[in-house]
Structure formats: structure tokens, C-alpha cells
Coordinates of N, CA and C and ligand atoms in Angstrom, one line a residue:
X1 N -86.8 78.8 48.0 CA -86.5 78.2 46.8 C -85.8 79.3 45.9
X2 N -84.6 78.9 45.3 CA -83.9 79.9 44.5 C -84.7 80.2 43.2
X3 N -84.6 81.5 42.8 CA -85.3 81.9 41.6 C -84.3 82.1 40.5
X4 N -84.6 81.5 39.4 CA -83.7 81.7 38.2 C -84.5 82.3 37.1
X5 N -83.9 83.2 36.4 CA -84.6 83.8 35.2 C -83.9 83.2 33.9
X6 N -84.7 82.7 33.0 CA -84.2 82.1 31.8 C -84.6 83.0 30.6
X7 N -83.7 83.7 30.0 CA -83.9 84.6 28.9 C -83.7 83.9 27.5
X8 N -84.7 83.8 26.7 CA -84.6 83.2 25.4 C -84.3 84.4 24.4
X9 N -83.1 84.4 23.8 CA -82.7 85.5 23.0 C -82.9 85.4 21.5
X10 N -83.3 84.2 21.0 CA -83.5 84.0 19.6 C -84.8 84.5 19.1
X11 N -84.8 85.0 17.8 CA -86.1 85.3 17.2 C -86.9 84.0 17.0
X12 N -86.3 82.8 16.9 CA -87.0 81.6 16.7 C -87.4 81.0 18.1
X13 N -88.7 80.8 18.2 CA -89.3 80.3 19.4 C -88.9 78.8 19.7
X14 N -88.7 78.1 18.6 CA -88.4 76.6 18.7 C -87.0 76.3 18.1
X15 N -86.2 77.3 18.1 CA -84.9 77.2 17.4 C -83.9 76.4 18.3
X16 N -82.6 76.4 17.8 CA -81.6 75.6 18.5 C -81.3 76.0 19.9
X17 N -81.1 77.3 20.1 CA -80.8 77.8 21.4 C -82.0 77.7 22.3
X18 N -83.2 77.9 21.8 CA -84.4 77.7 22.6 C -84.6 76.3 23.1
X19 N -84.3 75.3 22.2 CA -84.4 73.9 22.6 C -83.4 73.6 23.6
X20 N -82.2 74.1 23.5 CA -81.1 73.8 24.5 C -81.5 74.4 25.9
X21 N -82.0 75.7 25.8 CA -82.3 76.4 27.0 C -83.5 75.7 27.8
X22 N -84.4 75.2 27.0 CA -85.6 74.5 27.6 C -85.1 73.3 28.3
X23 N -84.1 72.6 27.8 CA -83.5 71.4 28.5 C -82.8 71.9 29.8
X24 N -82.1 72.9 29.7 CA -81.4 73.4 30.9 C -82.4 73.9 32.0
X25 N -83.5 74.5 31.5 CA -84.6 74.9 32.5 C -85.2 73.7 33.1
X26 N -85.4 72.6 32.3 CA -86.0 71.4 32.9 C -85.0 70.8 34.0
X27 N -83.7 70.8 33.6 CA -82.7 70.3 34.6 C -82.7 71.1 35.9
X28 N -82.8 72.4 35.8 CA -82.8 73.3 36.9 C -84.1 73.0 37.8
X29 N -85.2 72.9 37.1 CA -86.5 72.6 37.8 C -86.4 71.3 38.5
X30 N -85.8 70.3 37.9 CA -85.7 68.9 38.5 C -84.8 69.0 39.7
X31 N -83.9 69.9 39.7 CA -83.0 70.1 40.8 C -83.6 70.9 42.0
X32 N -84.8 71.4 41.7 CA -85.5 72.1 42.8 C -85.6 73.6 42.7
X33 N -85.1 74.2 41.6 CA -85.2 75.6 41.5 C -86.5 76.1 40.8
X34 N -86.9 77.3 41.1 CA -88.0 77.9 40.4 C -87.5 78.7 39.2
X35 N -87.9 78.4 38.1 CA -87.4 79.1 36.9 C -88.5 79.9 36.1
X36 N -88.3 81.1 35.9 CA -89.2 82.0 35.1 C -88.6 82.1 33.7
X37 N -89.4 81.8 32.7 CA -88.9 81.9 31.3 C -89.5 83.2 30.6
X38 N -88.6 83.9 30.0 CA -89.0 85.1 29.2 C -88.4 85.0 27.8
X39 N -89.3 85.1 26.8 CA -88.9 85.1 25.4 C -88.8 86.6 25.0
X40 N -87.5 87.0 24.8 CA -87.3 88.4 24.5 C -88.1 88.8 23.2
X41 N -88.3 87.9 22.3 CA -89.0 88.3 21.1 C -90.4 88.7 21.3
X42 N -91.0 88.3 22.5 CA -92.4 88.6 22.8 C -92.5 90.0 23.5
X43 N -91.4 90.6 23.8 CA -91.5 91.9 24.6 C -91.5 93.1 23.7
X44 N -92.1 94.1 24.2 CA -92.1 95.4 23.4 C -91.0 96.2 24.1
X45 N -89.8 96.3 23.4 CA -88.6 96.9 24.0 C -87.9 97.7 23.0
X46 N -87.9 99.0 23.3 CA -87.2 99.9 22.4 C -85.6 99.7 22.6
X47 N -84.9 100.0 21.5 CA -83.4 100.1 21.7 C -83.1 101.2 22.6
X48 N -81.9 101.2 23.2 CA -81.4 102.4 24.0 C -81.4 103.6 23.1
X49 N -82.0 104.7 23.7 CA -82.0 106.0 22.9 C -80.9 106.9 23.2
X50 N -80.0 106.5 24.1 CA -78.8 107.2 24.5 C -79.1 108.7 25.0
X51 N -80.2 108.8 25.7 CA -80.6 110.2 26.2 C -80.0 110.3 27.6
X52 N -79.6 109.2 28.2 CA -79.0 109.2 29.6 C -79.9 109.9 30.6
X53 N -81.2 109.7 30.5 CA -82.1 110.1 31.5 C -81.9 109.3 32.8
X54 N -81.3 108.1 32.6 CA -80.9 107.2 33.7 C -79.9 107.9 34.7
X55 N -79.3 109.0 34.2 CA -78.3 109.7 35.1 C -79.0 110.3 36.3
X56 N -80.3 110.7 36.0 CA -81.1 111.4 37.1 C -81.7 110.4 38.0
X57 N -82.5 109.5 37.5 CA -83.3 108.6 38.3 C -82.6 107.3 38.7
X58 N -81.5 107.0 38.0 CA -80.8 105.7 38.3 C -81.5 104.5 37.6
X59 N -82.5 104.9 36.8 CA -83.1 103.8 36.0 C -83.6 104.3 34.6
X60 N -83.7 103.4 33.7 CA -84.1 103.8 32.3 C -85.4 104.5 32.3
X61 N -85.5 105.6 31.5 CA -86.7 106.4 31.5 C -87.7 105.9 30.5
X62 N -87.3 105.0 29.6 CA -88.3 104.5 28.6 C -89.3 103.5 29.2
X63 N -90.5 103.9 29.0 CA -91.6 103.1 29.7 C -92.0 101.9 28.7
X64 N -91.4 100.8 28.9 CA -91.9 99.6 28.1 C -91.5 98.4 28.9
X65 N -91.5 97.2 28.2 CA -91.4 96.0 28.9 C -90.0 95.8 29.5
X66 N -89.0 96.6 29.2 CA -87.7 96.5 29.8 C -87.8 96.6 31.3
X67 N -88.8 97.5 31.8 CA -88.8 97.8 33.2 C -89.1 96.6 34.0
X68 N -90.0 95.7 33.6 CA -90.2 94.5 34.4 C -89.1 93.5 34.3
X69 N -88.5 93.4 33.1 CA -87.3 92.5 33.0 C -86.2 92.9 33.9
X70 N -86.0 94.2 33.9 CA -84.9 94.8 34.8 C -85.2 94.5 36.2
X71 N -86.4 94.6 36.7 CA -86.7 94.3 38.1 C -86.4 92.9 38.4
X72 N -86.8 92.0 37.5 CA -86.6 90.6 37.7 C -85.1 90.2 37.7
X73 N -84.4 90.9 36.8 CA -82.9 90.6 36.7 C -82.3 90.9 38.1
X74 N -82.7 92.0 38.7 CA -82.1 92.4 40.0 C -82.6 91.6 41.1
X75 N -83.8 91.0 41.0 CA -84.3 90.2 42.1 C -83.8 88.7 42.2
X76 N -83.6 88.1 41.0 CA -83.4 86.7 41.0 C -82.0 86.3 41.5
X77 N -81.8 85.0 41.8 CA -80.6 84.5 42.3 C -79.6 84.1 41.2
X78 N -80.2 83.8 40.0 CA -79.4 83.4 38.9 C -80.1 83.7 37.5
X79 N -79.3 83.7 36.5 CA -79.8 84.0 35.2 C -79.2 83.1 34.1
X80 N -80.1 82.5 33.3 CA -79.7 81.7 32.2 C -80.0 82.5 30.9
X81 N -79.0 82.6 30.0 CA -79.3 83.4 28.8 C -78.9 82.5 27.6
X82 N -79.7 82.5 26.6 CA -79.4 81.8 25.3 C -79.5 82.7 24.1
X83 N -78.5 82.7 23.3 CA -78.6 83.5 22.1 C -77.8 82.8 20.9
X84 N -78.4 82.9 19.7 CA -77.6 82.4 18.6 C -76.5 83.5 18.3
X85 N -75.5 83.0 17.6 CA -74.5 83.9 17.1 C -75.0 84.6 15.9
X86 N -75.1 85.9 15.9 CA -75.5 86.7 14.8 C -74.3 87.7 14.5
X87 N -73.7 87.5 13.4 CA -72.5 88.4 13.0 C -71.6 88.5 14.2
X88 N -71.3 87.3 14.7 CA -70.2 87.1 15.8 C -70.6 87.8 17.1
X89 N -71.8 88.2 17.3 CA -72.2 88.6 18.6 C -73.6 88.1 18.9
X90 N -74.4 88.7 19.8 CA -75.7 88.2 20.2 C -76.7 88.6 19.2
X91 N -77.9 88.0 19.3 CA -79.0 88.4 18.4 C -79.5 89.9 18.7
X92 N -80.2 90.5 17.8 CA -80.7 91.9 18.0 C -81.6 91.9 19.3
X93 N -82.4 90.9 19.4 CA -83.3 90.9 20.6 C -82.5 91.0 21.9
X94 N -81.5 90.2 21.9 CA -80.6 90.1 23.1 C -79.9 91.4 23.3
X95 N -79.4 92.0 22.2 CA -78.6 93.2 22.3 C -79.4 94.4 22.7
X96 N -80.6 94.4 22.3 CA -81.5 95.5 22.8 C -81.6 95.5 24.3
X97 N -81.8 94.3 24.9 CA -81.9 94.2 26.3 C -80.6 94.6 27.0
X98 N -79.5 94.2 26.4 CA -78.2 94.5 27.0 C -77.9 96.0 27.0
X99 N -78.3 96.6 25.8 CA -78.0 98.1 25.8 C -78.9 98.9 26.8
X100 N -80.1 98.4 27.0 CA -81.0 99.0 28.0 C -80.4 98.9 29.4
X101 N -79.6 97.8 29.6 CA -79.0 97.6 30.9 C -77.8 98.6 31.1
X102 N -77.5 99.4 30.1 CA -76.5 100.4 30.4 C -77.0 101.3 31.5
X103 N -78.3 101.4 31.7 CA -78.9 102.2 32.8 C -78.4 101.6 34.1
X104 N -78.2 100.3 34.2 CA -77.7 99.7 35.5 C -76.2 100.2 35.7
X105 N -75.5 100.2 34.6 CA -74.1 100.6 34.7 C -74.0 102.1 35.2
X106 N -74.9 102.9 34.6 CA -75.0 104.3 35.0 C -75.3 104.5 36.4
X107 N -76.3 103.6 36.9 CA -76.7 103.7 38.3 C -75.5 103.4 39.2
X108 N -74.8 102.3 38.8 CA -73.7 101.8 39.7 C -72.5 102.9 39.8
X109 N -72.1 103.3 38.6 CA -70.8 104.0 38.6 C -71.0 105.6 38.6
X110 N -72.2 106.0 38.1 CA -72.4 107.5 38.0 C -73.3 107.9 39.2
X111 N -74.4 107.3 39.4 CA -75.4 107.7 40.4 C -74.8 107.3 41.8
X112 N -74.5 106.0 42.0 CA -74.1 105.6 43.3 C -72.6 105.7 43.5
X113 N -71.9 106.1 42.4 CA -70.4 106.4 42.5 C -69.6 105.2 43.0
X114 N -70.0 104.0 42.7 CA -69.2 102.8 43.1 C -67.9 102.9 42.4
X115 N -66.9 102.4 43.0 CA -65.6 102.3 42.4 C -65.5 101.0 41.6
X116 N -64.8 101.0 40.4 CA -64.7 99.8 39.7 C -63.6 99.0 40.4
X117 N -63.9 97.8 40.9 CA -62.9 97.0 41.6 C -63.1 95.5 41.3
X118 N -62.1 94.8 41.6 CA -62.1 93.4 41.4 C -62.7 92.7 42.6
X119 N -63.9 92.2 42.6 CA -64.4 91.5 43.7 C -65.1 90.2 43.2
X120 N -65.2 89.3 44.1 CA -65.9 88.1 43.7 C -67.4 88.4 43.5
X121 N -67.9 88.0 42.4 CA -69.3 88.4 42.1 C -70.2 87.2 42.7
X122 N -71.2 87.6 43.5 CA -71.9 86.5 44.2 C -72.9 85.8 43.2
X123 N -73.4 86.5 42.3 CA -74.4 85.8 41.4 C -73.7 85.2 40.2
X124 N -74.2 84.0 39.8 CA -73.6 83.3 38.6 C -74.6 83.2 37.5
X125 N -74.0 83.3 36.3 CA -74.9 83.2 35.1 C -74.5 82.0 34.2
X126 N -75.4 81.5 33.5 CA -75.2 80.4 32.6 C -75.5 80.9 31.2
X127 N -74.7 80.6 30.2 CA -74.9 81.1 28.9 C -74.8 80.0 27.8
X128 N -75.8 80.1 26.9 CA -75.8 79.1 25.8 C -75.8 79.8 24.5
X129 N -74.9 79.3 23.6 CA -74.8 80.0 22.3 C -74.7 78.9 21.2
X130 N -75.2 79.2 20.0 CA -75.1 78.3 18.9 C -74.7 79.1 17.7
X131 N -73.9 78.5 16.8 CA -73.5 79.2 15.5 C -73.6 78.2 14.4
X132 N -73.7 78.6 13.2 CA -73.8 77.7 12.1 C -72.5 77.2 11.6
X133 N -71.5 78.1 11.7 CA -70.2 77.7 11.2 C -69.3 77.0 12.2
X134 N -68.0 76.8 11.9 CA -67.2 76.0 12.8 C -65.9 76.7 13.1
X135 N -65.7 77.9 12.8 CA -64.4 78.6 13.0 C -64.0 78.6 14.4
X136 N -62.7 78.7 14.6 CA -62.1 78.7 15.9 C -62.5 80.0 16.7
X137 N -62.7 81.1 16.0 CA -63.1 82.3 16.7 C -64.6 82.6 16.8
X138 N -65.4 81.6 16.4 CA -66.8 81.8 16.3 C -67.4 82.4 17.6
X139 N -66.9 82.1 18.8 CA -67.6 82.5 20.0 C -66.8 83.7 20.7
X140 N -65.7 84.1 20.1 CA -64.9 85.1 20.8 C -65.6 86.4 21.1
X141 N -66.4 86.9 20.0 CA -67.1 88.2 20.2 C -68.2 88.0 21.2
X142 N -69.0 87.0 21.0 CA -70.2 86.8 21.8 C -69.9 86.6 23.3
X143 N -68.8 85.9 23.6 CA -68.4 85.6 25.0 C -68.0 86.9 25.7
X144 N -67.3 87.8 24.9 CA -66.9 89.1 25.5 C -68.1 89.9 25.8
X145 N -69.0 90.0 24.9 CA -70.2 90.7 25.1 C -71.0 90.3 26.3
X146 N -71.2 88.9 26.4 CA -72.0 88.4 27.5 C -71.2 88.5 28.9
X147 N -69.9 88.4 28.8 CA -69.2 88.5 30.1 C -69.4 89.9 30.7
X148 N -69.4 90.9 29.8 CA -69.5 92.3 30.4 C -71.0 92.6 30.7
X149 N -71.9 91.9 30.0 CA -73.3 92.1 30.3 C -73.6 91.5 31.7
X150 N -73.1 90.3 32.0 CA -73.2 89.7 33.3 C -72.5 90.6 34.4
X151 N -71.4 91.2 34.0 CA -70.6 92.0 35.0 C -71.5 93.2 35.4
X152 N -72.2 93.8 34.5 CA -73.0 95.0 34.9 C -74.1 94.6 35.9
X153 N -74.5 93.3 35.9 CA -75.5 92.8 36.8 C -74.9 92.2 38.1
X154 N -73.6 92.5 38.3 CA -72.9 91.8 39.4 C -73.0 90.3 39.3
X155 N -72.7 89.8 38.1 CA -72.9 88.4 37.9 C -71.6 87.9 37.1
X156 N -71.3 86.7 37.4 CA -70.1 86.2 36.8 C -70.5 85.0 35.9
X157 N -69.9 84.8 34.8 CA -70.2 83.6 34.0 C -69.8 82.4 34.6
X158 N -70.7 81.5 35.1 CA -70.4 80.3 35.7 C -70.0 79.3 34.7
X159 N -70.7 79.2 33.6 CA -70.4 78.3 32.5 C -71.0 78.7 31.2
X160 N -70.4 78.4 30.1 CA -71.0 78.6 28.8 C -71.1 77.3 28.0
X161 N -72.2 77.1 27.4 CA -72.3 75.9 26.5 C -72.4 76.4 25.1
X162 N -71.4 76.1 24.3 CA -71.2 76.6 22.9 C -71.2 75.5 21.9
X163 N -72.1 75.7 20.9 CA -72.2 74.6 19.9 C -72.1 75.1 18.5
X164 N -71.2 74.5 17.7 CA -70.9 74.9 16.4 C -71.7 74.0 15.4
X165 N -71.8 74.5 14.2 CA -72.4 73.7 13.1 C -73.9 73.4 13.1
X166 N -74.6 74.2 13.8 CA -76.1 74.1 13.9 C -76.7 75.3 13.2
X167 N -77.5 75.1 12.2 CA -78.1 76.2 11.4 C -79.6 76.2 11.4
X168 N -80.2 75.1 10.8 CA -81.6 75.1 10.6 C -82.3 74.8 11.9
X169 N -83.6 75.2 12.0 CA -84.4 74.9 13.1 C -84.5 73.4 13.2
X170 N -84.2 72.9 14.4 CA -84.3 71.4 14.6 C -82.9 70.7 14.4
X171 N -81.9 71.4 13.9 CA -80.6 70.8 13.8 C -80.1 70.2 15.1
X172 N -80.4 70.9 16.2 CA -79.9 70.5 17.5 C -80.5 69.1 17.9
X173 N -81.6 68.8 17.4 CA -82.3 67.5 17.8 C -81.5 66.3 17.3
X174 N -80.6 66.6 16.3 CA -79.8 65.5 15.8 C -78.6 65.2 16.7
X175 N -78.5 65.9 17.8 CA -77.4 65.8 18.7 C -77.9 65.6 20.2
X176 N -78.4 64.4 20.4 CA -79.0 64.1 21.8 C -77.9 64.4 22.9
X177 N -76.7 64.2 22.5 CA -75.6 64.5 23.6 C -75.6 66.0 24.0
X178 N -75.9 66.9 23.0 CA -75.9 68.3 23.4 C -77.1 68.6 24.3
X179 N -78.2 67.9 24.0 CA -79.4 68.1 24.8 C -79.2 67.6 26.2
X180 N -78.6 66.4 26.3 CA -78.3 65.8 27.6 C -77.3 66.7 28.4
X181 N -76.4 67.3 27.7 CA -75.4 68.2 28.4 C -76.1 69.4 28.9
X182 N -77.0 70.0 28.1 CA -77.8 71.1 28.5 C -78.6 70.8 29.8
X183 N -79.3 69.7 29.8 CA -80.1 69.2 30.9 C -79.2 69.1 32.2
X184 N -78.1 68.4 32.0 CA -77.2 68.1 33.2 C -76.6 69.5 33.7
X185 N -76.3 70.3 32.8 CA -75.7 71.6 33.1 C -76.7 72.5 33.9
X186 N -78.0 72.4 33.4 CA -79.0 73.2 34.1 C -79.2 72.7 35.5
X187 N -79.1 71.4 35.7 CA -79.3 70.8 37.0 C -78.1 71.2 37.9
X188 N -76.9 71.1 37.4 CA -75.7 71.5 38.2 C -75.7 73.0 38.5
X189 N -76.2 73.8 37.5 CA -76.3 75.2 37.7 C -77.2 75.6 38.9
X190 N -78.4 74.9 38.9 CA -79.4 75.2 39.9 C -78.8 74.8 41.3
X191 N -78.1 73.7 41.4 CA -77.5 73.3 42.6 C -76.4 74.3 43.1
X192 N -75.7 74.8 42.1 CA -74.7 75.9 42.4 C -75.4 77.1 43.0
X193 N -76.5 77.5 42.3 CA -77.2 78.7 42.8 C -77.8 78.5 44.2
X194 N -78.3 77.3 44.4 CA -78.9 77.0 45.7 C -77.8 76.9 46.8
X195 N -76.6 76.6 46.5 CA -75.6 76.5 47.5 C -74.9 77.8 47.8
X196 N -75.2 78.8 47.0 CA -74.5 80.1 47.1 C -75.0 80.9 48.4
Ligands
FMN1 C1 -78.9 87.5 11.1 C2 -78.1 86.3 11.2 C3 -76.7 86.3 11.4 C4 -76.0 85.2 11.6 N1 -74.6 85.3 11.9 C5 -73.9 84.1 12.0 C6 -72.5 84.2 12.3 O1 -71.9 85.3 12.4 N2 -71.8 83.1 12.4 C7 -72.4 81.9 12.4 O2 -71.8 80.8 12.5 N3 -73.8 81.7 12.2 C8 -74.5 82.9 12.0 N4 -75.9 82.8 11.8 C9 -76.5 81.4 11.9 C10 -77.2 81.2 13.3 O3 -76.3 81.4 14.4 C11 -77.7 79.7 13.3 O4 -78.7 79.5 12.4 C12 -78.2 79.3 14.7 O5 -78.5 77.9 14.7 C13 -79.6 80.0 15.0 O6 -79.9 79.6 16.3 P1 -81.5 79.7 16.8 O7 -82.2 78.5 16.0 O8 -81.5 79.5 18.2 O9 -82.0 81.0 16.3 C14 -76.6 83.9 11.6 C15 -78.0 83.8 11.3 C16 -78.7 85.0 11.1 C17 -80.2 84.9 10.9

């Protein structure tokens, strides 16, 4: 059975992105995938300290909850990530995880001396984002950030679900079409992961 990791990046446990990701998780489970859910807000995770101890061991030297998330990220067949737009990028909880994954970049390119090359990335990621405003460029920053986060994990963005104009907790519940889309996308994503 394919294993998918679902990372909840919002500080709100029942917020808009969490509600959407829960629907996607349900869709993936209904399609036959095993999904593990992790709420980043519940983890004890230091920001990257930029000491580059990862240059020696090939993994981050800070002993906290990052270590087990890192192991799961490397083991799973697929990753779902949801984050609100905070100042045109991901939430702080999500960014802390991303910065700690710099240790994976270091392992790849400095420790293992892989060459940067264009290859088809076998693992696919699903990304969900929500912002309060409606500007054309609302998701430009966050999409770039997430694309390169997935890239470090040898993962390619399979699809992103992006929703504007949602601010207060519960706003997304006024849009059953968004919730249905998240459910159907989760299902389709699991089928994609299973067929890989
Ligand atoms: C610190 C902070 C920064 C934010 N920055 C933006 C922003 O740059 N653009 C925007 O449209 N909304 C911004 N928002 C609004 C959130 O994206 C919006 O409330 C979203 O629905 C929250 O999703 P959640 O319920 O999953 O946490 C910000 C909210 C906070 C708390």
C-alpha cells in the first residue's frame, strides 16, 4: 500500500488549509492509500542554525522532532503539504521545516557530490494554499518556495490547489465546491502515487 505523508503547515488546527487538506487525505484514503498526518505546529522544531554540521554527517545535527519527520519524508511515496500564505510565502511552521531540509540539499550536492541535472523526478507532491486577498500575484512567491522544497526531496509538484479570498477560520466551509475539489484531488493524487 502506498504511503503518503500529509503535512499541515498552519498554526490553526481547524483552519482553511487544514480543512482542505483533511478532505484531500480522506480522498486519498478512500482511493486505498495509507496516509500519515503530521501537524507541524505540534512539533518541537528549532529553526536552522546555519552551523552546517550536516556537511560532516549528511544529516542535520539538531536533535529534535525534525529527525523523525525527515526520515518519514525520505521513506514515503508521496507528500501532501498545506500552508496558508503568510507575507506571500509559507507559514513560519512550514518554513522552519523547509530550512531544516537544507541538510538534505547539503547531503545531495556536497556530501554525495551529485551533479545538478534535469531528470524526471519519480515522487510527486500535492500542495494546497490559501490566502485572504485576491491579487494576481498572491501565489507567485509561495509556489516558487514549494517547488524548490519539493525539488530538494527529489519530488515534483504534481498539482497545486490555490484558493483566494479566504481569511477567517471556517471561511472555506462556505465553499463546498473547494472541499469537493480537495477530496477528488486527494483521490486522484493517491491513484497517481499508486501507479508510479
Ligand atoms: C502572519 C500572517 C500573514 C499573512 N499574510 C498574508 C498575505 O501575504 N496575503 C494574504 O492574502 N493573506 C495573508 N494572511 C491571511 C491568511 O493567508 C488567511 O487568513 C488564511 O485563510 C489562513 O489560512 P489557515 O486558516 O489555514 O491558517 C496572513 C495571515 C497571517 C496571520
